[in-house]
Short mmCIF file of C-alpha atoms and ligand atoms in Angstrom, two decimals:
data_model
loop_
_atom_site.label_atom_id
_atom_site.label_comp_id
_atom_site.label_asym_id
_atom_site.label_seq_id
_atom_site.Cartn_x
_atom_site.Cartn_y
_atom_site.Cartn_z
CA MET N 89 -25.69 -81.09 170.64
CA ILE N 90 -27.70 -81.43 167.45
CA SER N 91 -29.65 -84.08 166.51
CA LEU N 92 -31.65 -82.81 163.53
CA GLN N 93 -30.16 -84.09 160.26
CA VAL N 94 -31.18 -83.19 156.69
CA ASN N 95 -31.26 -85.85 154.21
CA PHE N 96 -31.41 -85.23 150.46
CA THR N 97 -30.39 -88.39 149.17
CA GLN N 98 -33.68 -88.90 147.41
CA THR N 99 -33.30 -85.56 145.71
CA LEU N 100 -29.94 -86.01 144.54
CA ALA N 101 -29.97 -89.73 143.83
CA LYS N 102 -28.35 -90.34 140.09
CA ARG N 103 -31.48 -92.14 138.98
CA SER N 104 -33.87 -89.79 140.43
CA GLY N 105 -32.45 -86.70 138.02
CA PHE N 106 -33.83 -83.97 140.19
CA LEU N 107 -30.61 -82.33 141.19
CA THR N 108 -26.83 -82.87 141.17
CA GLU N 109 -24.41 -81.80 143.84
CA ALA N 110 -23.45 -79.22 141.37
CA ASP N 111 -26.69 -77.50 141.47
CA ILE N 112 -26.35 -77.14 145.32
CA VAL N 113 -22.75 -76.07 145.29
CA ASP N 114 -23.81 -73.26 142.62
CA PHE N 115 -25.60 -71.54 145.68
CA GLU N 116 -22.47 -71.41 147.94
CA GLY N 117 -21.17 -67.84 147.26
CA GLU N 118 -24.51 -66.36 147.20
CA ILE N 119 -25.62 -68.15 150.38
CA LEU N 120 -22.30 -67.08 152.45
CA ALA N 121 -23.05 -63.60 151.26
CA HIS N 122 -26.60 -63.60 152.62
CA ASN N 123 -25.66 -65.21 155.68
CA GLN N 124 -23.27 -62.24 156.26
CA CYS N 125 -25.91 -59.84 155.42
CA LEU N 126 -28.23 -61.49 157.90
CA HIS N 127 -25.43 -61.35 160.63
CA ASP N 128 -24.43 -57.74 159.77
CA LYS N 129 -28.08 -56.61 159.29
CA THR N 130 -27.45 -55.06 155.96
CA GLY N 131 -29.93 -56.82 153.77
CA LYS N 132 -33.71 -56.31 153.22
CA GLY N 133 -35.66 -55.99 156.40
CA TYR N 134 -32.50 -55.82 158.42
CA GLU N 135 -34.61 -53.99 161.20
CA PHE N 136 -36.46 -57.18 161.98
CA LEU N 137 -33.51 -59.51 162.58
CA GLY N 138 -33.79 -59.64 166.51
CA TRP N 139 -35.16 -63.54 166.17
CA GLN N 140 -31.61 -64.55 164.99
CA THR N 141 -30.09 -64.34 168.36
CA LEU N 142 -33.06 -64.88 170.62
CA PRO N 143 -31.97 -68.38 171.92
CA SER N 144 -28.78 -67.12 173.05
CA ASP N 145 -29.84 -63.80 174.29
CA ILE N 146 -32.94 -64.70 176.43
CA SER N 147 -32.19 -64.10 179.92
CA GLU N 148 -32.33 -66.14 183.07
CA GLU N 149 -34.60 -63.24 184.50
CA GLU N 150 -37.04 -63.50 181.50
CA LEU N 151 -37.33 -67.18 181.72
CA GLN N 152 -38.00 -66.84 185.54
CA LYS N 153 -40.79 -64.23 184.77
CA LEU N 154 -42.44 -66.38 182.21
CA GLU N 155 -42.42 -69.40 184.42
CA THR N 156 -43.82 -67.33 187.26
CA VAL N 157 -46.64 -65.86 185.25
CA ALA N 158 -47.19 -69.61 183.64
CA THR N 159 -47.34 -70.85 187.30
CA HIS N 160 -49.76 -68.18 188.53
CA ILE N 161 -52.04 -69.17 185.28
CA GLN N 162 -51.91 -72.90 186.20
CA ASN N 163 -52.82 -72.24 189.68
CA THR N 164 -55.65 -69.81 188.86
CA ALA N 165 -57.25 -71.47 185.80
CA ASP N 166 -58.38 -74.74 184.15
CA ILE N 167 -58.38 -73.19 180.75
CA LEU N 168 -56.02 -70.74 178.83
CA VAL N 169 -57.57 -68.84 176.07
CA VAL N 170 -54.64 -67.88 173.77
CA VAL N 171 -56.07 -64.82 171.92
CA GLY N 172 -54.12 -63.93 168.64
CA ILE N 173 -53.83 -64.69 165.02
CA GLY N 174 -50.85 -65.48 162.48
CA GLY N 175 -47.69 -65.09 164.10
CA SER N 176 -49.31 -64.31 167.49
CA TYR N 177 -50.62 -67.60 167.78
CA LEU N 178 -49.40 -70.48 165.46
CA GLY N 179 -46.04 -70.71 167.07
CA ALA N 180 -47.63 -71.37 170.46
CA ARG N 181 -49.94 -73.71 168.94
CA ALA N 182 -47.39 -75.60 166.94
CA VAL N 183 -45.22 -76.69 170.08
CA ILE N 184 -48.25 -76.89 172.56
CA ASP N 185 -49.83 -79.35 169.93
CA ALA N 186 -46.88 -81.20 169.23
CA LEU N 187 -46.28 -81.92 172.86
CA SER N 188 -49.77 -82.75 174.09
CA HIS N 189 -51.87 -85.58 174.50
CA HIS N 190 -53.78 -86.05 171.37
CA PHE N 191 -57.18 -85.88 173.57
CA SER N 192 -56.02 -83.43 176.22
CA ALA N 193 -59.44 -81.97 175.98
CA MET N 194 -60.84 -84.98 177.55
CA LEU N 195 -58.45 -85.17 180.30
CA SER N 196 -58.91 -83.58 183.67
CA LYS N 197 -56.59 -80.65 184.70
CA THR N 198 -55.07 -82.96 187.21
CA GLU N 199 -54.24 -85.60 184.58
CA ARG N 200 -52.96 -82.94 182.30
CA GLN N 201 -51.21 -81.28 185.10
CA ALA N 202 -51.80 -77.97 183.42
CA PRO N 203 -54.81 -75.73 181.92
CA LEU N 204 -56.27 -76.83 178.84
CA VAL N 205 -54.97 -74.25 176.18
CA ILE N 206 -57.53 -73.23 173.53
CA TYR N 207 -57.36 -70.17 171.09
CA ALA N 208 -59.58 -67.34 169.86
CA GLY N 209 -59.03 -64.30 167.85
CA GLN N 210 -57.79 -66.45 164.74
CA ASN N 211 -61.11 -66.02 162.97
CA ILE N 212 -64.11 -63.60 162.69
CA CYS N 213 -66.69 -66.57 163.06
CA ALA N 214 -69.73 -65.90 165.01
CA ASP N 215 -70.60 -69.49 165.75
CA TYR N 216 -66.84 -70.03 167.06
CA LEU N 217 -67.20 -67.23 169.49
CA THR N 218 -70.76 -68.41 170.50
CA ASP N 219 -69.55 -71.85 171.23
CA LEU N 220 -66.33 -70.46 172.96
CA GLN N 221 -68.75 -68.17 175.11
CA GLY N 222 -70.81 -71.41 175.86
CA ILE N 223 -67.99 -73.76 176.93
CA LEU N 224 -66.37 -71.00 179.09
CA LYS N 225 -69.68 -70.32 181.17
CA ASN N 226 -69.01 -72.40 184.01
CA LYS N 227 -65.14 -72.94 183.74
CA SER N 228 -62.49 -71.23 185.48
CA TYR N 229 -60.20 -69.55 182.61
CA ALA N 230 -57.43 -67.13 182.22
CA VAL N 231 -56.62 -65.15 178.87
CA ALA N 232 -53.17 -64.49 177.28
CA VAL N 233 -54.01 -61.95 174.65
CA ILE N 234 -51.20 -61.51 172.03
CA SER N 235 -50.98 -58.76 169.43
CA LYS N 236 -47.69 -57.04 168.50
CA SER N 237 -49.47 -54.21 166.59
CA GLY N 238 -52.30 -54.24 169.31
CA THR N 239 -54.64 -53.29 166.52
CA THR N 240 -55.55 -56.44 164.73
CA THR N 241 -59.24 -56.83 164.13
CA GLU N 242 -59.70 -60.83 164.97
CA PRO N 243 -57.96 -60.65 168.41
CA ALA N 244 -59.34 -57.44 169.49
CA LEU N 245 -62.92 -58.40 168.78
CA ALA N 246 -62.53 -61.80 170.75
CA PHE N 247 -60.64 -60.13 173.55
CA ARG N 248 -63.59 -57.58 174.05
CA MET N 249 -65.77 -60.49 174.57
CA LEU N 250 -63.75 -62.14 176.95
CA LYS N 251 -62.71 -59.18 178.90
CA LYS N 252 -66.25 -58.17 179.49
CA ASP N 253 -67.08 -61.78 180.60
CA LEU N 254 -64.17 -61.87 183.16
CA GLU N 255 -65.14 -58.48 184.49
CA GLU N 256 -68.72 -59.38 184.99
CA ARG N 257 -67.80 -62.48 186.61
CA TYR N 258 -64.88 -61.35 188.99
CA GLY N 259 -64.97 -57.67 188.79
CA LYS N 260 -62.29 -55.47 187.48
CA ASP N 261 -59.73 -56.65 189.79
CA GLY N 262 -60.40 -60.25 189.56
CA ALA N 263 -60.26 -60.00 185.72
CA LYS N 264 -57.15 -58.36 185.88
CA ASP N 265 -55.48 -61.25 187.62
CA ARG N 266 -56.39 -63.55 184.95
CA ILE N 267 -55.27 -61.55 181.97
CA VAL N 268 -51.79 -61.33 180.57
CA ALA N 269 -51.06 -59.09 177.55
CA ILE N 270 -48.15 -59.66 175.31
CA THR N 271 -47.79 -56.75 172.81
CA ASP N 272 -45.39 -53.59 171.72
CA ALA N 273 -43.57 -52.14 174.79
CA ARG N 274 -44.84 -48.56 173.70
CA LYS N 275 -47.13 -48.51 170.78
CA GLY N 276 -50.85 -49.70 170.14
CA ALA N 277 -54.13 -50.02 171.62
CA LEU N 278 -53.36 -53.17 173.37
CA ARG N 279 -50.52 -51.39 175.27
CA LYS N 280 -52.59 -48.49 176.15
CA LEU N 281 -55.49 -50.73 177.29
CA ALA N 282 -53.09 -53.00 179.25
CA ASP N 283 -51.54 -50.17 180.93
CA GLN N 284 -54.78 -48.61 181.66
CA GLU N 285 -56.14 -51.67 183.36
CA GLY N 286 -52.87 -52.69 185.02
CA TYR N 287 -52.47 -56.25 183.22
CA GLN N 288 -49.38 -58.33 183.73
CA THR N 289 -47.48 -57.80 180.34
CA PHE N 290 -44.84 -58.91 178.17
CA ASP N 291 -42.94 -56.83 175.53
CA ILE N 292 -42.60 -57.98 172.06
CA ALA N 293 -39.19 -56.48 170.73
CA ASP N 294 -39.43 -53.92 167.83
CA ASP N 295 -36.89 -56.17 165.82
CA ILE N 296 -39.00 -59.43 165.86
CA GLY N 297 -41.91 -59.83 163.35
CA GLY N 298 -44.86 -61.95 164.39
CA ARG N 299 -44.02 -65.16 162.55
CA PHE N 300 -40.43 -65.19 163.96
CA SER N 301 -41.49 -64.77 167.75
CA VAL N 302 -42.32 -68.27 168.91
CA LEU N 303 -39.14 -67.93 171.01
CA THR N 304 -40.45 -64.68 172.58
CA PRO N 305 -43.02 -64.50 175.25
CA VAL N 306 -45.55 -64.62 172.31
CA GLY N 307 -44.85 -68.55 172.26
CA LEU N 308 -43.00 -69.42 175.39
CA LEU N 309 -45.81 -68.04 177.78
CA PRO N 310 -48.52 -70.09 176.52
CA ILE N 311 -46.11 -73.02 176.23
CA ALA N 312 -44.99 -72.84 179.65
CA ALA N 313 -48.49 -72.39 180.86
CA ALA N 314 -49.41 -75.49 179.14
CA GLY N 315 -46.89 -77.33 181.21
CA PHE N 316 -43.86 -77.69 178.78
CA ASP N 317 -40.37 -77.11 179.29
CA ILE N 318 -39.40 -73.64 177.69
CA ARG N 319 -35.85 -73.90 178.82
CA GLN N 320 -35.36 -77.00 176.79
CA LEU N 321 -37.20 -75.55 173.71
CA VAL N 322 -34.64 -72.59 173.91
CA GLU N 323 -31.82 -74.90 174.61
CA GLY N 324 -32.58 -76.70 171.28
CA ALA N 325 -32.90 -73.53 169.20
CA LYS N 326 -29.55 -72.20 170.90
CA ALA N 327 -27.88 -75.75 169.82
CA MET N 328 -29.08 -74.97 166.10
CA GLN N 329 -27.98 -71.17 166.33
CA GLU N 330 -24.46 -72.12 167.23
CA PHE N 331 -24.31 -75.13 164.89
CA THR N 332 -25.20 -72.96 161.97
CA ASP N 333 -23.23 -69.71 162.77
CA THR N 334 -22.36 -67.56 159.84
CA GLU N 335 -18.93 -68.78 159.43
CA ILE N 336 -20.19 -72.53 158.67
CA ASP N 337 -19.97 -73.29 155.19
CA LEU N 338 -22.51 -74.95 152.98
CA ALA N 339 -21.09 -78.35 153.14
CA LYS N 340 -21.59 -78.49 156.95
CA ASN N 341 -24.64 -76.09 157.53
CA PRO N 342 -27.93 -77.96 156.97
CA ILE N 343 -29.72 -74.57 157.17
CA SER N 344 -27.68 -73.30 153.82
CA GLN N 345 -28.08 -76.65 152.43
CA TYR N 346 -31.89 -76.61 152.69
CA ALA N 347 -32.31 -73.26 151.42
CA ALA N 348 -30.01 -74.16 148.48
CA VAL N 349 -31.97 -77.30 147.63
CA ARG N 350 -35.39 -75.78 147.76
CA ASN N 351 -34.37 -72.88 145.62
CA ALA N 352 -32.53 -75.19 143.12
CA LEU N 353 -35.99 -77.30 142.81
CA TYR N 354 -37.94 -73.90 142.35
CA ARG N 355 -35.62 -72.84 139.61
CA LYS N 356 -36.28 -76.11 138.04
CA GLY N 357 -40.22 -75.70 138.11
CA LYS N 358 -41.00 -77.29 141.38
CA LYS N 359 -43.01 -74.39 142.55
CA ILE N 360 -44.90 -76.01 145.40
CA GLU N 361 -43.15 -77.13 148.59
CA ILE N 362 -45.46 -79.72 150.74
CA LEU N 363 -44.41 -80.34 154.35
CA ALA N 364 -45.52 -83.80 155.45
CA GLY N 365 -45.64 -85.20 158.77
CA TYR N 366 -46.54 -88.73 159.60
CA HIS N 367 -47.52 -87.92 163.27
CA PRO N 368 -51.18 -85.83 163.89
CA ARG N 369 -49.32 -84.03 166.83
CA LEU N 370 -47.33 -82.11 164.16
CA GLN N 371 -50.39 -80.60 162.14
CA TYR N 372 -50.23 -77.16 163.85
CA PHE N 373 -46.34 -77.27 163.42
CA ILE N 374 -46.96 -77.76 159.51
CA GLU N 375 -49.42 -74.67 159.91
CA TRP N 376 -46.71 -72.63 161.53
CA TRP N 377 -44.25 -73.44 158.89
CA LYS N 378 -46.76 -72.60 156.30
CA GLN N 379 -47.22 -69.09 157.63
CA LEU N 380 -43.42 -68.68 158.00
CA TYR N 381 -42.70 -69.49 154.45
CA GLY N 382 -45.91 -68.15 152.77
CA GLU N 383 -45.98 -64.84 154.43
CA SER N 384 -42.32 -64.32 154.06
CA GLU N 385 -41.21 -65.59 150.39
CA GLY N 386 -44.67 -64.89 148.66
CA LYS N 387 -43.88 -61.43 147.22
CA GLU N 388 -43.53 -59.55 143.93
CA HIS N 389 -45.00 -62.47 142.27
CA LYS N 390 -42.52 -64.98 143.24
CA GLY N 391 -42.30 -67.64 146.10
CA ILE N 392 -42.41 -71.13 146.59
CA PHE N 393 -46.07 -72.11 147.41
CA PRO N 394 -46.06 -73.86 150.85
CA ALA N 395 -48.59 -76.68 151.37
CA GLY N 396 -49.10 -79.21 154.19
CA VAL N 397 -50.22 -82.77 154.58
CA ASN N 398 -50.63 -85.13 157.52
CA PHE N 399 -49.73 -88.55 156.65
CA THR N 400 -51.02 -91.25 156.51
CA THR N 401 -54.32 -89.61 156.60
CA ASP N 402 -53.88 -87.43 153.56
CA LEU N 403 -52.48 -90.22 151.55
CA HIS N 404 -55.95 -91.21 151.22
CA SER N 405 -56.77 -87.73 149.92
CA MET N 406 -53.98 -85.40 148.56
CA GLY N 407 -51.83 -88.70 147.98
CA GLN N 408 -53.45 -89.19 144.49
CA LEU N 409 -52.25 -85.65 143.30
CA ILE N 410 -49.00 -85.71 144.93
CA GLN N 411 -48.22 -89.19 143.37
CA ASP N 412 -49.78 -88.41 139.75
CA GLY N 413 -50.91 -84.79 139.57
CA GLU N 414 -48.88 -81.96 137.64
CA ARG N 415 -45.22 -82.35 138.44
CA SER N 416 -44.57 -78.96 140.10
CA ILE N 417 -44.26 -80.26 143.66
CA PHE N 418 -41.45 -81.22 145.91
CA GLU N 419 -41.91 -82.57 149.18
CA THR N 420 -40.19 -82.19 152.85
CA VAL N 421 -40.91 -84.41 155.16
CA ILE N 422 -40.38 -84.20 159.11
CA SER N 423 -39.13 -87.68 159.79
CA VAL N 424 -39.38 -88.61 163.42
CA GLY N 425 -37.26 -91.50 164.58
CA LYS N 426 -39.62 -92.94 167.13
CA PRO N 427 -43.06 -92.09 168.72
CA THR N 428 -43.01 -91.08 172.39
CA GLN N 429 -45.01 -94.23 173.05
CA ASP N 430 -45.22 -97.52 170.94
CA MET N 431 -47.57 -100.23 170.66
CA THR N 432 -47.04 -103.75 169.52
CA ILE N 433 -49.43 -105.44 167.17
CA GLU N 434 -50.98 -108.81 168.68
CA LYS N 435 -51.78 -112.03 166.64
CA GLU N 436 -55.46 -113.01 166.45
CA LYS N 437 -56.98 -116.29 166.07
CA ALA N 438 -59.41 -115.56 163.37
CA ASN N 439 -57.27 -113.26 161.31
CA LEU N 440 -60.16 -112.29 159.19
CA ASP N 441 -58.56 -108.45 158.41
CA LYS N 442 -55.36 -110.47 157.41
CA LEU N 443 -53.10 -108.53 159.61
CA ASN N 444 -51.37 -111.54 161.43
CA TYR N 445 -48.30 -110.85 159.19
CA LEU N 446 -47.89 -107.66 161.38
CA ALA N 447 -47.76 -109.69 164.64
CA ARG N 448 -45.26 -108.33 166.90
CA LYS N 449 -44.18 -105.52 164.83
CA THR N 450 -45.17 -102.05 166.49
CA ILE N 451 -47.32 -99.43 165.26
CA GLY N 452 -44.14 -97.32 165.01
CA GLU N 453 -42.59 -99.55 162.52
CA VAL N 454 -45.83 -99.79 160.44
CA ASN N 455 -45.75 -95.94 160.42
CA HIS N 456 -42.04 -95.94 159.27
CA MET N 457 -42.74 -98.48 156.63
CA ALA N 458 -45.66 -96.36 155.51
CA GLU N 459 -43.25 -93.50 155.38
CA LYS N 460 -40.51 -95.03 153.34
CA GLY N 461 -42.76 -96.73 150.86
CA THR N 462 -44.38 -93.09 150.45
CA MET N 463 -41.00 -91.59 149.70
CA LEU N 464 -39.98 -94.10 147.28
CA ALA N 465 -43.45 -93.91 145.36
CA HIS N 466 -43.42 -90.01 145.16
CA VAL N 467 -39.73 -89.99 144.09
CA GLU N 468 -40.63 -92.57 141.50
CA GLY N 469 -43.56 -90.42 140.34
CA GLY N 470 -41.48 -87.39 140.06
CA VAL N 471 -41.48 -85.68 143.33
CA PRO N 472 -38.19 -84.73 145.13
CA ASN N 473 -38.18 -85.70 148.60
CA ILE N 474 -36.18 -83.76 151.44
CA ARG N 475 -36.02 -85.36 154.91
CA ILE N 476 -35.66 -83.44 158.03
CA GLU N 477 -34.78 -86.01 160.45
CA ILE N 478 -35.32 -85.58 164.40
CA PRO N 479 -35.11 -88.69 166.82
CA GLU N 480 -38.29 -87.87 168.47
CA ILE N 481 -40.68 -85.08 169.36
CA THR N 482 -39.38 -83.26 172.31
CA PRO N 483 -38.98 -79.58 173.29
CA TYR N 484 -35.36 -79.88 172.60
CA THR N 485 -35.88 -81.07 169.02
CA LEU N 486 -38.54 -78.76 168.38
CA GLY N 487 -36.38 -75.98 169.41
CA GLN N 488 -33.95 -77.28 166.81
CA LEU N 489 -36.65 -77.44 164.09
CA ILE N 490 -37.94 -74.00 164.73
CA TYR N 491 -34.58 -72.17 164.44
CA PHE N 492 -33.73 -74.52 161.40
CA PHE N 493 -37.02 -73.35 159.58
CA GLU N 494 -36.75 -69.51 160.48
CA LYS N 495 -33.07 -69.04 159.56
CA ALA N 496 -33.51 -71.27 156.31
CA CYS N 497 -36.69 -69.12 155.47
CA ALA N 498 -34.67 -65.84 155.90
CA VAL N 499 -31.76 -67.13 153.71
CA SER N 500 -34.40 -68.58 151.26
CA GLY N 501 -36.11 -65.00 151.04
CA TYR N 502 -32.76 -63.34 150.20
CA ILE N 503 -31.98 -66.06 147.34
CA LEU N 504 -35.54 -65.01 145.91
CA ASN N 505 -34.62 -61.24 146.35
CA VAL N 506 -37.51 -60.30 148.50
CA ASN N 507 -38.01 -58.91 151.99
CA PRO N 508 -38.62 -62.01 154.20
CA PHE N 509 -39.49 -59.80 157.14
CA ASP N 510 -42.53 -57.72 155.74
CA GLN N 511 -46.05 -58.81 154.69
CA PRO N 512 -47.46 -55.69 152.61
CA GLY N 513 -50.02 -57.93 150.83
CA VAL N 514 -51.75 -58.75 153.89
CA GLU N 515 -53.28 -55.09 154.14
CA ALA N 516 -55.12 -55.51 150.79
CA TYR N 517 -57.84 -57.66 152.53
CA LYS N 518 -57.68 -55.43 155.67
CA SER N 519 -58.57 -52.04 153.76
CA ASN N 520 -61.31 -53.77 151.78
CA MET N 521 -62.93 -55.05 154.73
CA PHE N 522 -62.76 -51.87 156.72
CA ALA N 523 -64.28 -49.81 153.89
CA LEU N 524 -66.97 -52.30 153.74
CA LEU N 525 -67.79 -52.11 157.32
CA GLY N 526 -67.54 -48.13 157.16
CA LYS N 527 -64.34 -47.74 159.37
CA PRO N 528 -63.74 -43.88 159.70
CA GLY N 529 -61.12 -42.74 157.04
CA PHE N 530 -62.10 -45.33 154.59
CA GLU N 531 -65.13 -43.66 153.05
CA ASP N 532 -63.59 -43.03 149.69
CA LYS N 533 -63.08 -46.75 149.03
CA THR N 534 -66.55 -47.88 150.34
CA GLN N 535 -68.68 -46.66 147.13
CA LYS N 536 -66.02 -48.08 144.62
CA LEU N 537 -66.04 -51.54 146.45
CA LEU N 538 -69.97 -51.83 146.73
CA ALA N 539 -69.97 -50.88 143.05
CA ARG N 540 -67.78 -53.85 142.45
CA LEU N 541 -69.88 -56.12 144.40
CA GLY N 542 -72.72 -55.42 142.13
O1 PA5 F 260 -46.14 -62.57 161.01
C1 PA5 F 260 -46.83 -61.64 160.96
O2 PA5 F 260 -46.36 -60.39 161.31
C2 PA5 F 260 -48.35 -61.76 161.18
O3 PA5 F 260 -48.57 -62.92 160.88
C3 PA5 F 260 -48.92 -61.12 162.71
O4 PA5 F 260 -48.48 -62.15 163.42
C4 PA5 F 260 -50.43 -61.19 162.55
O5 PA5 F 260 -51.00 -60.52 161.50
C5 PA5 F 260 -50.82 -60.52 163.96
O6 PA5 F 260 -50.47 -59.43 164.06
P1 PA5 F 260 -50.49 -58.87 165.45
O7 PA5 F 260 -49.63 -59.45 166.36
O8 PA5 F 260 -50.00 -57.30 165.34
O9 PA5 F 260 -51.90 -58.66 166.14
#
């Protein structure tokens, strides 16, 4: 059953003047063709379309293996360090943060009923790694090292440090028991190392790119180890997969509608899409979405710029620009029906803060009114508003959201006529960094870059 709904009323409202029904219907034929292309695997990047059927393809055997390894991590370690960058960590973090206690780091393992998940290999910061080393000193930890290519610098550097530490503490065999590698089935340095050391491994299929891999072991293993229900996550994604099948036409397909609306707005000069949440636990879901859309669409000097905000926090910073800055923005809100736990505001005798008018209302209701008030203000200020509504944040609704955004991203990329599944632009910084660091094979570039640096 699908509980996610997309609401375009504030973009289509007559008086808002942003879009008309006709602007959306204009995309019908094009989107039908793109959906068919995705289904037939005949479009750009056709060799990376395995994510489309992941929810329905995942086997009971794979789920059981994931749960068994996750249970082993839970029984062995108080902390799980997820080592990866980009698509190799953002999906796991998006879901884990969305489902976790806000202060999970301050809970005991018994209270959490699972290890604390922390992250490494997503930056090259010496202070970060030093602090990590420090906090792990007297802790029992395990490592999930995740890299499809197996050669990415950031996770490789962090893993080198963690592997050495685990081996010094527990010996080779003890370390092996605490390391899981998720990587290509055959290629790459990590695969070679994992086979050589005898680590527990999970494969990343050739036809699934990093940012579309949250429903593979890349996301599912850390999520399961953090104690969350990966079956419900997959079920939610599967429900969305079935609901938005290739034959479903625009009028009934929320994915096609979202892709059409955002592209119609883009063509009318709305070059920036801001994904907004009203729950701090969605912060990393928004980060995951930014990567998905930024890396998939930003090509050939085209692409909607994906930005993210966490309201109401950011209403006191970015709110000014959204309300009043250059009118090149549209806003997509992840609107959550109700918080997992609510809290009633009490009356207070002194009422110095003048908040007694809120007595007996809940914090959830206040947040909702902030959301509605903001939407109306932003629409009034010239910012079209799309609402993606879910009843609450659960593994099932997150699964729906994940599949919804992935498929809409693929369709949107095709509307832009780019390959949504490659990332050639990411190589530019890497080859400069390698040349500046003196990596063998990059010698020609080194002198030119040093001259440019002056
Ligand atoms: O989406 C992508 O493909 C990238 O963000 C990759 O996930 C990221 O660069 C990490 O790559 P790898 O998993 O090969 O270490």
